[in-house]
Coordinates of C-alpha atoms in Angstrom, one line a residue:
X1 CA 183.0 -27.9 -23.8
X2 CA 180.7 -25.9 -26.0
X3 CA 183.4 -25.1 -28.6
X4 CA 184.3 -28.8 -28.9
X5 CA 180.6 -29.7 -29.3
X6 CA 180.3 -27.0 -32.0
X7 CA 183.4 -28.4 -33.8
X8 CA 181.9 -32.0 -33.7
X9 CA 178.5 -30.7 -35.0
X10 CA 180.2 -28.8 -37.9
X11 CA 182.4 -31.8 -38.7
X12 CA 179.3 -34.1 -38.7
X13 CA 177.4 -31.6 -40.9
X14 CA 180.3 -31.4 -43.4
X15 CA 180.6 -35.2 -43.5
X16 CA 176.9 -35.7 -44.0
X17 CA 176.7 -33.1 -46.7
X18 CA 179.8 -34.6 -48.5
X19 CA 178.2 -38.1 -48.4
X20 CA 174.9 -36.7 -49.7
X21 CA 176.8 -34.8 -52.5
X22 CA 178.7 -38.0 -53.4
X23 CA 175.5 -40.0 -53.5
X24 CA 173.7 -37.4 -55.7
X25 CA 176.7 -37.4 -58.1
X26 CA 176.8 -41.2 -58.2
X27 CA 173.1 -41.3 -58.9
X28 CA 173.4 -38.7 -61.7
X29 CA 176.3 -40.5 -63.3
X30 CA 174.5 -43.8 -63.1
X31 CA 171.3 -42.4 -64.7
X32 CA 173.4 -40.7 -67.4
X33 CA 175.3 -44.0 -68.2
X34 CA 172.1 -46.1 -68.1
X35 CA 170.5 -43.7 -70.5
X36 CA 173.5 -43.9 -72.9
X37 CA 173.4 -47.7 -72.7
X38 CA 169.7 -47.7 -73.4
X39 CA 170.0 -45.4 -76.4
X40 CA 172.9 -47.5 -77.7
X41 CA 170.8 -50.7 -77.4
X42 CA 167.9 -49.0 -79.2
X43 CA 170.1 -47.8 -82.0
X44 CA 171.6 -51.3 -82.4
X45 CA 168.1 -52.8 -82.5
X46 CA 166.8 -50.3 -85.1
X47 CA 169.9 -50.5 -87.2
X48 CA 169.6 -54.3 -87.4
X49 CA 166.1 -54.0 -88.7

């Protein structure tokens, strides 16, 4: 029983850490892309003037 509980706990920990890692990566990519989009818009606005 204890070994199966340990396996379940480690599996849950791995899944949770993987989800957290994925969310952090998605957030970083989103921030990076939004920053690029903002700089592109600013450059377009300044170049038009």
